[in-house]
Coordinates of C-alpha atoms and ligand atoms in Angstrom, one line a residue:
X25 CA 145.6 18.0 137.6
X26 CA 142.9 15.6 138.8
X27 CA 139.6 17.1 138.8
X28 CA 137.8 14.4 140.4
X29 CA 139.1 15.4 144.2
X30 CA 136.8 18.1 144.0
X31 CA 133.6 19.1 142.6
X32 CA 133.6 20.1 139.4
X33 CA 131.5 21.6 136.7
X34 CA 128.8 21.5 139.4
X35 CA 125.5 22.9 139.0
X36 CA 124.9 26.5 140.0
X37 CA 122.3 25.6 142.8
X38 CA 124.9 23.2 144.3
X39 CA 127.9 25.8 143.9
X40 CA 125.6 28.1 146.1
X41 CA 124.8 25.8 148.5
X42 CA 128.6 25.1 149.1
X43 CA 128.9 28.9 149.5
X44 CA 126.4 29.2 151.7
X45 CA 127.9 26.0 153.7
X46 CA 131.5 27.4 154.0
X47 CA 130.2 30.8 154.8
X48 CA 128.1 29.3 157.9
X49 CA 131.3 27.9 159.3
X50 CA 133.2 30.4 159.0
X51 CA 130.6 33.2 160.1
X52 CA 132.2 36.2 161.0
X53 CA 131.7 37.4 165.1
X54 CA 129.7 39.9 166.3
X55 CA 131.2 43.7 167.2
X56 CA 129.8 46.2 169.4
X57 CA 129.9 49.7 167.3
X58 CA 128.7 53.0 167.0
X59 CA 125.4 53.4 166.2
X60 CA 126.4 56.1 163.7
X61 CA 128.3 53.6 162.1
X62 CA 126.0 50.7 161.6
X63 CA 124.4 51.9 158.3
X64 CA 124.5 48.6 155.9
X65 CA 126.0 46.9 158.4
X66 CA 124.0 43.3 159.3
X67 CA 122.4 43.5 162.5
X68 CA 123.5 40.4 165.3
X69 CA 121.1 40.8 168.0
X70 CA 117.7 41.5 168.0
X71 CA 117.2 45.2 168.6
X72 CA 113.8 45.3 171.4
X73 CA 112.2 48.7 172.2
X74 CA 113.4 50.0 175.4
X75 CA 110.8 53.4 175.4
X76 CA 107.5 53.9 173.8
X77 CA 107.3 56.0 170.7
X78 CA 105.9 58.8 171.4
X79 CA 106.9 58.4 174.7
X80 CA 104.1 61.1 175.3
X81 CA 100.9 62.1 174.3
X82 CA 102.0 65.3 171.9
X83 CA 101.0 67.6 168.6
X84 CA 101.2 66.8 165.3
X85 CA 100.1 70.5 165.2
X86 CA 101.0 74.5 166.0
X87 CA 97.9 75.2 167.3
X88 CA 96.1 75.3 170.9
X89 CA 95.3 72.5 173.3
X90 CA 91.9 72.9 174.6
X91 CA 89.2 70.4 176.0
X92 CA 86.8 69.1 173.1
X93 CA 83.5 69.4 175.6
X94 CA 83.9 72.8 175.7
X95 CA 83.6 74.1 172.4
X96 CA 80.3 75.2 171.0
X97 CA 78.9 74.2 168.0
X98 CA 79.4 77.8 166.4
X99 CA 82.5 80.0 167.4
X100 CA 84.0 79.7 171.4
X101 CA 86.4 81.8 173.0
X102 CA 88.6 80.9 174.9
X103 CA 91.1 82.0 177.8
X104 CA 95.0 81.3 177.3
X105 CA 96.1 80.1 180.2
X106 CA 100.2 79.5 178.6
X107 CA 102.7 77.8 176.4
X108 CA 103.8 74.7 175.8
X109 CA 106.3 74.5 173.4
X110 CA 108.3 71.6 172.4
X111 CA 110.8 71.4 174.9
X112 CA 110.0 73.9 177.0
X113 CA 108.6 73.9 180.5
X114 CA 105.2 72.1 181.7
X115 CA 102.0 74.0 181.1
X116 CA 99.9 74.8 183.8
X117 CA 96.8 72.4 183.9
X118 CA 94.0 73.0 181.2
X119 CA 90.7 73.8 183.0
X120 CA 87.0 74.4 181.6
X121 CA 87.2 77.1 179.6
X122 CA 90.9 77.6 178.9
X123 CA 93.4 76.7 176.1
X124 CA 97.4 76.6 175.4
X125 CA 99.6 77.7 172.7
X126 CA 101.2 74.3 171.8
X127 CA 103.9 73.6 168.8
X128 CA 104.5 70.6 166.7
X129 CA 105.8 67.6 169.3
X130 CA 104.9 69.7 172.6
X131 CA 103.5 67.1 174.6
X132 CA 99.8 67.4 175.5
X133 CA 98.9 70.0 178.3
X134 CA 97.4 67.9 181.0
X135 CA 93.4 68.4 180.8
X136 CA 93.6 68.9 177.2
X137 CA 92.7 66.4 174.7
X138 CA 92.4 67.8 171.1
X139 CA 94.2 70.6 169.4
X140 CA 92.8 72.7 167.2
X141 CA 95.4 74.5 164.2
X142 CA 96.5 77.6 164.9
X143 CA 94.8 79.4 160.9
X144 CA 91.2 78.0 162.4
X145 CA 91.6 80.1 165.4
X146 CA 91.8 84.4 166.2
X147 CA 93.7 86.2 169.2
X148 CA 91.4 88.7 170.8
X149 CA 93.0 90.5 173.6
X150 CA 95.1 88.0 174.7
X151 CA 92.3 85.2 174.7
X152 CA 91.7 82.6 171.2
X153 CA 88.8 82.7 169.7
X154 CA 88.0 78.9 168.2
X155 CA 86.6 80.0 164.6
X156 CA 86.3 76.1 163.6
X157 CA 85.5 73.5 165.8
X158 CA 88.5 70.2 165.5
X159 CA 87.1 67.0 165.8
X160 CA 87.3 65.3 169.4
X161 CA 91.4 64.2 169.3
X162 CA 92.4 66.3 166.4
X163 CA 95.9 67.0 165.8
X164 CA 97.1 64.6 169.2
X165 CA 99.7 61.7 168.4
X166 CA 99.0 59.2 171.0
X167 CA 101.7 57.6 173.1
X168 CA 102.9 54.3 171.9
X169 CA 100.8 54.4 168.7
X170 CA 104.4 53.9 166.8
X171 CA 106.3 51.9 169.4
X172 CA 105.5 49.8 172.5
X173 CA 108.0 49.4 175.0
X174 CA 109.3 45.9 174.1
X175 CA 108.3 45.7 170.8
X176 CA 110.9 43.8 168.2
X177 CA 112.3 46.7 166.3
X178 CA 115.0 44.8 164.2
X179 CA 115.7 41.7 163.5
X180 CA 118.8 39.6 163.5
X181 CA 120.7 39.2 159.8
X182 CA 119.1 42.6 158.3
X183 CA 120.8 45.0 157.2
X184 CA 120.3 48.9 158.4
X185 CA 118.6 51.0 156.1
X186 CA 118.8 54.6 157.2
X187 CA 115.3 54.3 157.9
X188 CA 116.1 51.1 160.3
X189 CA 119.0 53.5 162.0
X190 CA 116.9 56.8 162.3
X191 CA 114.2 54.3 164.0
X192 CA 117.0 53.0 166.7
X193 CA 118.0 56.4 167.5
X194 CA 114.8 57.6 168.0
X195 CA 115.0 54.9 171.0
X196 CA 117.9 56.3 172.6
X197 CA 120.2 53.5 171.6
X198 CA 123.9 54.6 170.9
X199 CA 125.4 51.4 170.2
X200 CA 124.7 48.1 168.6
X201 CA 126.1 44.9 168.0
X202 CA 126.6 44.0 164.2
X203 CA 128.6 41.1 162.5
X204 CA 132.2 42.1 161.8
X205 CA 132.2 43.4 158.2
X206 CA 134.5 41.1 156.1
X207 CA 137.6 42.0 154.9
X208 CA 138.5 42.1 151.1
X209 CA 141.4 41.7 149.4
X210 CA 140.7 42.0 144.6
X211 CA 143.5 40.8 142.2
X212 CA 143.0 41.8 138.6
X213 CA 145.5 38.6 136.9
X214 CA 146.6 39.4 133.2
X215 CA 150.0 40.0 131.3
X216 CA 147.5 42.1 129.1
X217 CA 146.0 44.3 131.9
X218 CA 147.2 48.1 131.9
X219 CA 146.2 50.7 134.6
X220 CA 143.8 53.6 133.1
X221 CA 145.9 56.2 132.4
X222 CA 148.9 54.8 130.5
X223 CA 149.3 54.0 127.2
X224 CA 148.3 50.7 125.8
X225 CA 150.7 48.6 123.5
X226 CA 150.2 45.7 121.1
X227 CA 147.4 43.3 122.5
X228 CA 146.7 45.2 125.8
X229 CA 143.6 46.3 127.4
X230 CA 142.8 48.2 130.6
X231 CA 142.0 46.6 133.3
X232 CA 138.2 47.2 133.7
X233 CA 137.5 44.5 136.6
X234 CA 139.2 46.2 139.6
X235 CA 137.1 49.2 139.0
X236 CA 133.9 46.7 138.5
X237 CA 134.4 44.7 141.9
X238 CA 135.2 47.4 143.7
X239 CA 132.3 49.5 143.3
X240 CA 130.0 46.4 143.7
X241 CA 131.6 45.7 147.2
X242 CA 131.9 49.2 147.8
X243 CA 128.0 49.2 147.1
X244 CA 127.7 46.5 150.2
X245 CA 129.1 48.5 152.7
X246 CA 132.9 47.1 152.3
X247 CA 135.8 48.6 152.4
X248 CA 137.6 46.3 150.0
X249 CA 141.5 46.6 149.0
X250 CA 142.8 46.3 145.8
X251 CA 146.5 44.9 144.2
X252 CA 148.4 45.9 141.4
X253 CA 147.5 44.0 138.5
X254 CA 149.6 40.9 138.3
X255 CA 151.1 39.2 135.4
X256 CA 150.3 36.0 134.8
X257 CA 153.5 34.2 136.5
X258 CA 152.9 31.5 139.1
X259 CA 155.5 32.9 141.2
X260 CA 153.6 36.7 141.7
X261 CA 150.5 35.2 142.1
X262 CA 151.8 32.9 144.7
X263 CA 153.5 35.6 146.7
X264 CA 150.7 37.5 146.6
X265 CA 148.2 35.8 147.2
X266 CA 149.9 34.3 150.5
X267 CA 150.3 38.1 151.6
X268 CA 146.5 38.5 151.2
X269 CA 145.6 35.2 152.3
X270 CA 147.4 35.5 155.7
X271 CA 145.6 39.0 156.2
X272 CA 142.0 38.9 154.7
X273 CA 139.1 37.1 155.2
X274 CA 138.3 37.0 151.6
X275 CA 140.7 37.6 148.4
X276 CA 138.5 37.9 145.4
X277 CA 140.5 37.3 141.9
X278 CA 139.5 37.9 138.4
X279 CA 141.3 36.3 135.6
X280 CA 143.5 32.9 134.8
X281 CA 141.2 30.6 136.0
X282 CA 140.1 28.6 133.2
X283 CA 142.3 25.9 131.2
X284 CA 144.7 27.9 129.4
X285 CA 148.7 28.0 129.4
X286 CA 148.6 31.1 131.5
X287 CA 146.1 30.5 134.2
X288 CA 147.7 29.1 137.3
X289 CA 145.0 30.0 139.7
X290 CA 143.2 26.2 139.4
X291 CA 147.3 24.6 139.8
X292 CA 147.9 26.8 142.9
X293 CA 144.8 26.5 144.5
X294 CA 145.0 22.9 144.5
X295 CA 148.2 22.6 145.5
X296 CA 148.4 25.1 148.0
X297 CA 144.4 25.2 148.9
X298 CA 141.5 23.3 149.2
X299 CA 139.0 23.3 146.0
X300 CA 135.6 23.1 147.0
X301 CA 134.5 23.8 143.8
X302 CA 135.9 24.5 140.3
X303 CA 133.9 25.0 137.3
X304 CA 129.7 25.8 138.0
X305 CA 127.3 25.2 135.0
X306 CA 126.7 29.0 134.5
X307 CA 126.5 31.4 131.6
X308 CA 129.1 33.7 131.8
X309 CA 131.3 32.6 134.6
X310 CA 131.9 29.0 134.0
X311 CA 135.4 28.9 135.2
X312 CA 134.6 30.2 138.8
X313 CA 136.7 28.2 141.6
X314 CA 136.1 28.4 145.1
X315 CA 138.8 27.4 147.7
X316 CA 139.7 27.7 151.4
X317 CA 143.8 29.1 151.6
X318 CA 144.9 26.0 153.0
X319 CA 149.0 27.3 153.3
X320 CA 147.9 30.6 151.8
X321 CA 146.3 31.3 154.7
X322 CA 143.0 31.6 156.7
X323 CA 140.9 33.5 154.0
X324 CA 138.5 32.1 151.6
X325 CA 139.6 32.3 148.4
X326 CA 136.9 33.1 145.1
X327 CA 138.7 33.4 141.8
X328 CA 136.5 34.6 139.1
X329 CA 136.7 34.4 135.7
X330 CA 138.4 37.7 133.6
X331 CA 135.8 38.5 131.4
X332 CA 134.3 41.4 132.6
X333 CA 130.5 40.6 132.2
X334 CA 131.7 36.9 134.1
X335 CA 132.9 39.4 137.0
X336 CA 129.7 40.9 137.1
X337 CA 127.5 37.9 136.9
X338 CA 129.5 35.8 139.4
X339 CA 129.9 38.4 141.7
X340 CA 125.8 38.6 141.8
X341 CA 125.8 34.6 141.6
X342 CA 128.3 33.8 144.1
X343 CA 130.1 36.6 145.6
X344 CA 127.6 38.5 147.2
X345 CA 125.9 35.4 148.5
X346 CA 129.6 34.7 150.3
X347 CA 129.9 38.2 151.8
X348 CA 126.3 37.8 153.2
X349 CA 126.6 34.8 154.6
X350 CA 130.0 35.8 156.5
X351 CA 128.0 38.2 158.1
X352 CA 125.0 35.8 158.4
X353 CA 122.3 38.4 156.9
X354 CA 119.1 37.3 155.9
X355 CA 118.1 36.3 152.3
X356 CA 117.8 39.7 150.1
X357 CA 114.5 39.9 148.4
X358 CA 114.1 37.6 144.8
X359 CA 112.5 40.3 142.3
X360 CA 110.5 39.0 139.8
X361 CA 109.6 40.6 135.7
X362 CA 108.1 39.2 132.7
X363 CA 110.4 39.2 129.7
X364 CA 109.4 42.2 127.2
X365 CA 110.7 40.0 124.3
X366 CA 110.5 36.4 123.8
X367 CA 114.6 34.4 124.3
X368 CA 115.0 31.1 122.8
X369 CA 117.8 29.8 125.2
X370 CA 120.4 27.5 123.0
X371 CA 122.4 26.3 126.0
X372 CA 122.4 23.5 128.6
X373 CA 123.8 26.1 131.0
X374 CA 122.0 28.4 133.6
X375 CA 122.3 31.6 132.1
X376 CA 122.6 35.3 133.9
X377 CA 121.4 37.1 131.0
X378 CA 121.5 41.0 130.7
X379 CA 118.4 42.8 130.8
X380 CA 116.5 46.6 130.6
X381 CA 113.8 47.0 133.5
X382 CA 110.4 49.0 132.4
X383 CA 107.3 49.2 134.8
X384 CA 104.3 49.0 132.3
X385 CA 101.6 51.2 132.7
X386 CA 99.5 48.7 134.4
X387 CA 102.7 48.2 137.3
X388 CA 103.8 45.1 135.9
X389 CA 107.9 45.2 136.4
X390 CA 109.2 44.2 132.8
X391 CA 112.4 43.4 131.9
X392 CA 113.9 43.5 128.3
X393 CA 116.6 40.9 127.6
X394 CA 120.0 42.3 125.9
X395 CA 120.5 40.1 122.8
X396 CA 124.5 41.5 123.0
X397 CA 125.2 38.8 125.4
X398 CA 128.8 38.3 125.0
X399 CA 130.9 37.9 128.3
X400 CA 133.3 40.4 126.9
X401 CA 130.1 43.3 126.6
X402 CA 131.0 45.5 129.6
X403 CA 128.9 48.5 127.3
X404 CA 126.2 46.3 126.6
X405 CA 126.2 45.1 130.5
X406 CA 126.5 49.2 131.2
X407 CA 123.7 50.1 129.6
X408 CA 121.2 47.4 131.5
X409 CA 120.5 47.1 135.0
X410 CA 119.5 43.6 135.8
X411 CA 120.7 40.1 135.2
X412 CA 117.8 37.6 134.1
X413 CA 118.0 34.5 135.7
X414 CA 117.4 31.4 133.3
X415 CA 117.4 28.2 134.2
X416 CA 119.4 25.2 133.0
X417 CA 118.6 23.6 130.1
X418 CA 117.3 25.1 126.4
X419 CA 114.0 26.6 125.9
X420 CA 111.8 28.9 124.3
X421 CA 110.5 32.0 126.7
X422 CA 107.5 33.5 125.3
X423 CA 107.2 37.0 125.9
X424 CA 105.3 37.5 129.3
X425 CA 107.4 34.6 130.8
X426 CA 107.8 35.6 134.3
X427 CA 111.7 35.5 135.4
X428 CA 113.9 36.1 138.3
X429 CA 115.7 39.1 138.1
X430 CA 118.8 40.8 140.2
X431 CA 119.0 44.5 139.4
X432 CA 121.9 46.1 139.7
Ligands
AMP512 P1 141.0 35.1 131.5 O1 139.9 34.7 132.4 O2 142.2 35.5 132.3 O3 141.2 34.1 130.5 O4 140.5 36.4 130.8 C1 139.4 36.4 129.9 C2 139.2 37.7 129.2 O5 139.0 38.7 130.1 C3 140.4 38.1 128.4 O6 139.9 38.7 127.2 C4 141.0 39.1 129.3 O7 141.8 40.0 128.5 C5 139.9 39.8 129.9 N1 140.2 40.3 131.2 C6 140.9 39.6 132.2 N2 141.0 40.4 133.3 C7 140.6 41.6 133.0 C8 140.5 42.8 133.7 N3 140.9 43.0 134.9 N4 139.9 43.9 133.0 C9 139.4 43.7 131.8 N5 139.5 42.6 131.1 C10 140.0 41.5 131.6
MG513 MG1 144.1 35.8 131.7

């Protein structure tokens, strides 16, 4: 196989900028949905304020409305002209002298402007007598303070927290546009694997990887579909593969990518595809490939190594960085720690290291490296919750070295 049509044993910076290339070409269109729907999705127009928030003047208080000016400095009674409860009909205008029974979020009676808590007040045949005085404006939440009409609510590529949702509805908007979410096709590739659940013979293992990716892209929002486990015949992969490539937009492998007798990802996706890269100078996941389907069809193609902690790291490395930029959302937040142990790095390659997170008493974020860091560690990679970043190249990190982190 020549390895020089194609990049090869690329650095890891390089093999993301590829991603992100590919992924801009092939960005994925908009749809108009639900707005129930659109939690994690990635937002693809700007989302403007159509009504102010509050849209009225209103209590943050059960309580009365009353004008300010008329309270004395001691006690004041006052006459109770109504209601005006949240919801409920318009209260008669509040003149010198009178008050309201108002609830939380009842706009403001017109006249008023403060309202003092219903426990600093007394009823006294049928008029309210002010026991404390409220501050001029107590207790009002002022129209627009939140929201002005107009105002950019949500920006284009971000993806809807529940908070970010809650905030459109509160504007009356029932539907949204958001990128299409990619579809997902994950192959588990081993003569070896066996489905949890049966018995394992001579030399087999369970396969651990399906259950890995599709939680991670469960975790984004996707609703990814996984194979059968196929053996490692060039035939079933081939046949397979062209089902999924003619129907997703993205089939994500694991296993028989590297050099050995039994992995014929590299051979088919070269012959059949087109490699844009094979091999990225990262620790684990060396052996990642990415392709386009070429005969296989119109999806994308990322075959990732089968060790399981490779899975994990390239998914974080290259994976998710795909899905986002099929969807074209906005760079996620780089999280920075200090190492809570000095690492002597004894390799050339970029490393995605396994790591503890601590917040130290004084709010530094702290992260513990795993010294288990064998690709085939799933428990040790259980038992953390970030992947260190290191970069290319051997070195000595001190303990206090501050390093990019991706928890997970
Ligand atoms: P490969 O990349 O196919 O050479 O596999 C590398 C290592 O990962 C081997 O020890 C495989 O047995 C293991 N492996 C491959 N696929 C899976 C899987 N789906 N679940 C658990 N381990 C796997
Ligand atoms: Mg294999």
């Amino acid at each position: 196989m020549a390895s020089d049509a194609f990049p090869t044993r690329i650095a890891y910076a390089e093999a993301l900028a590829i991603v992100s290339r590919v992924a801009r070409g092939r960005r994925l269109p908009a749809e108009h949905i639900a707005l129930a729907r659109a939690h994690g999705r990635v937002l693809a127009t700007d989302a403007l304020a159509r009504i102010a928030m509050p849209a009225f003047d209103n209590s943050a208080m059960d309580g009365f409305a009353l004008r300010r000016a008329d309270l004395l400095p001691g006690e004041t009674l006052l006459a109770l002209r109504g209601e005006q409860f949240a919801g409920g009909p318009a209260a008669p205008l509040v003149r010198a002298g009178e008050c309201v029974r108002i609830t939380t979020g009842a706009p403001l009676p017109d006249g008023s402007d403060t309202v003092v808590i219903k426990e600093h007040t007394r009823i006294e045949d049928g008029n309210v007598r002010v026991l404390q005085a409220p501050a001029a404006g107590s207790h009002v939440r002022h129209r627009g303070e939140d929201v002005r009409a107009g105002d950019l609510l949500a920006v284009v590529g971000e993806a809807l927290s529940p908070a970010r949702v809650a905030l459109l509805a509160g504007q009356g908007i029932a539907g949204i546009d958001v990128a299409r979410r990619p579809t997902v096709a994950v192959f588990s590739t081993g003569d070896e694997l066996v489905e949890p659940g049966l018995p394992l013979a001579h030399g087999q293992v369970y396969d651990s990887n399906r259950e890995l990716l599709m939680g991670l892209l469960r975790a984004e929002g996707l609703e990814p579909v996984a194979w059968p486990t196929l053996p490692d015949d060039p035939h079933a992969i081939e046949s397979a593969l062209r089902h999924a490539g003619e129907a997703f937009d993205l089939v994500l492998t694991c296993g028989g990518v590297s050099a050995g007798e039994k992995d014929h990802l590299p051979a088919l996706l070269q012959r059949r595809g087109q490699v844009h890269f094979w091999k990225v100078r990262m620790r684990p996941g060396m052996p990642v490939l990415f392709a386009d389907g070429g005969t296989l069809g119109p999806a994308l193609f990322l075959a990732l190594p089968g060790n399981p902690v490779s899975v994990l790291a390239t998914w974080f490395a290259l994976a998710r960085p795909l899905l986002d930029g099929l969807q074209a959302r906005a760079p996620r937040r780089a999280w920075r720690a200090r190492l809570a142990a000095p690492w002597r790095k004894r390799h050339e390659r970029l490393e995605f290291l396994r790591g503890r997170l601590a917040s130290a008493d004084d709010g530094t974020l702290l992260v513990e490296p795993d010294p288990a860091d064998g690709s085939h560690r799933m428990r040790a990679a259980a038992d953390a919750d970030a992947l260190i970043v290191l970069e290319e190249g051997e070195r000595d990190y001190p303990q206090g070295s501050v390093v990019e982190v991706l928890p997970y």
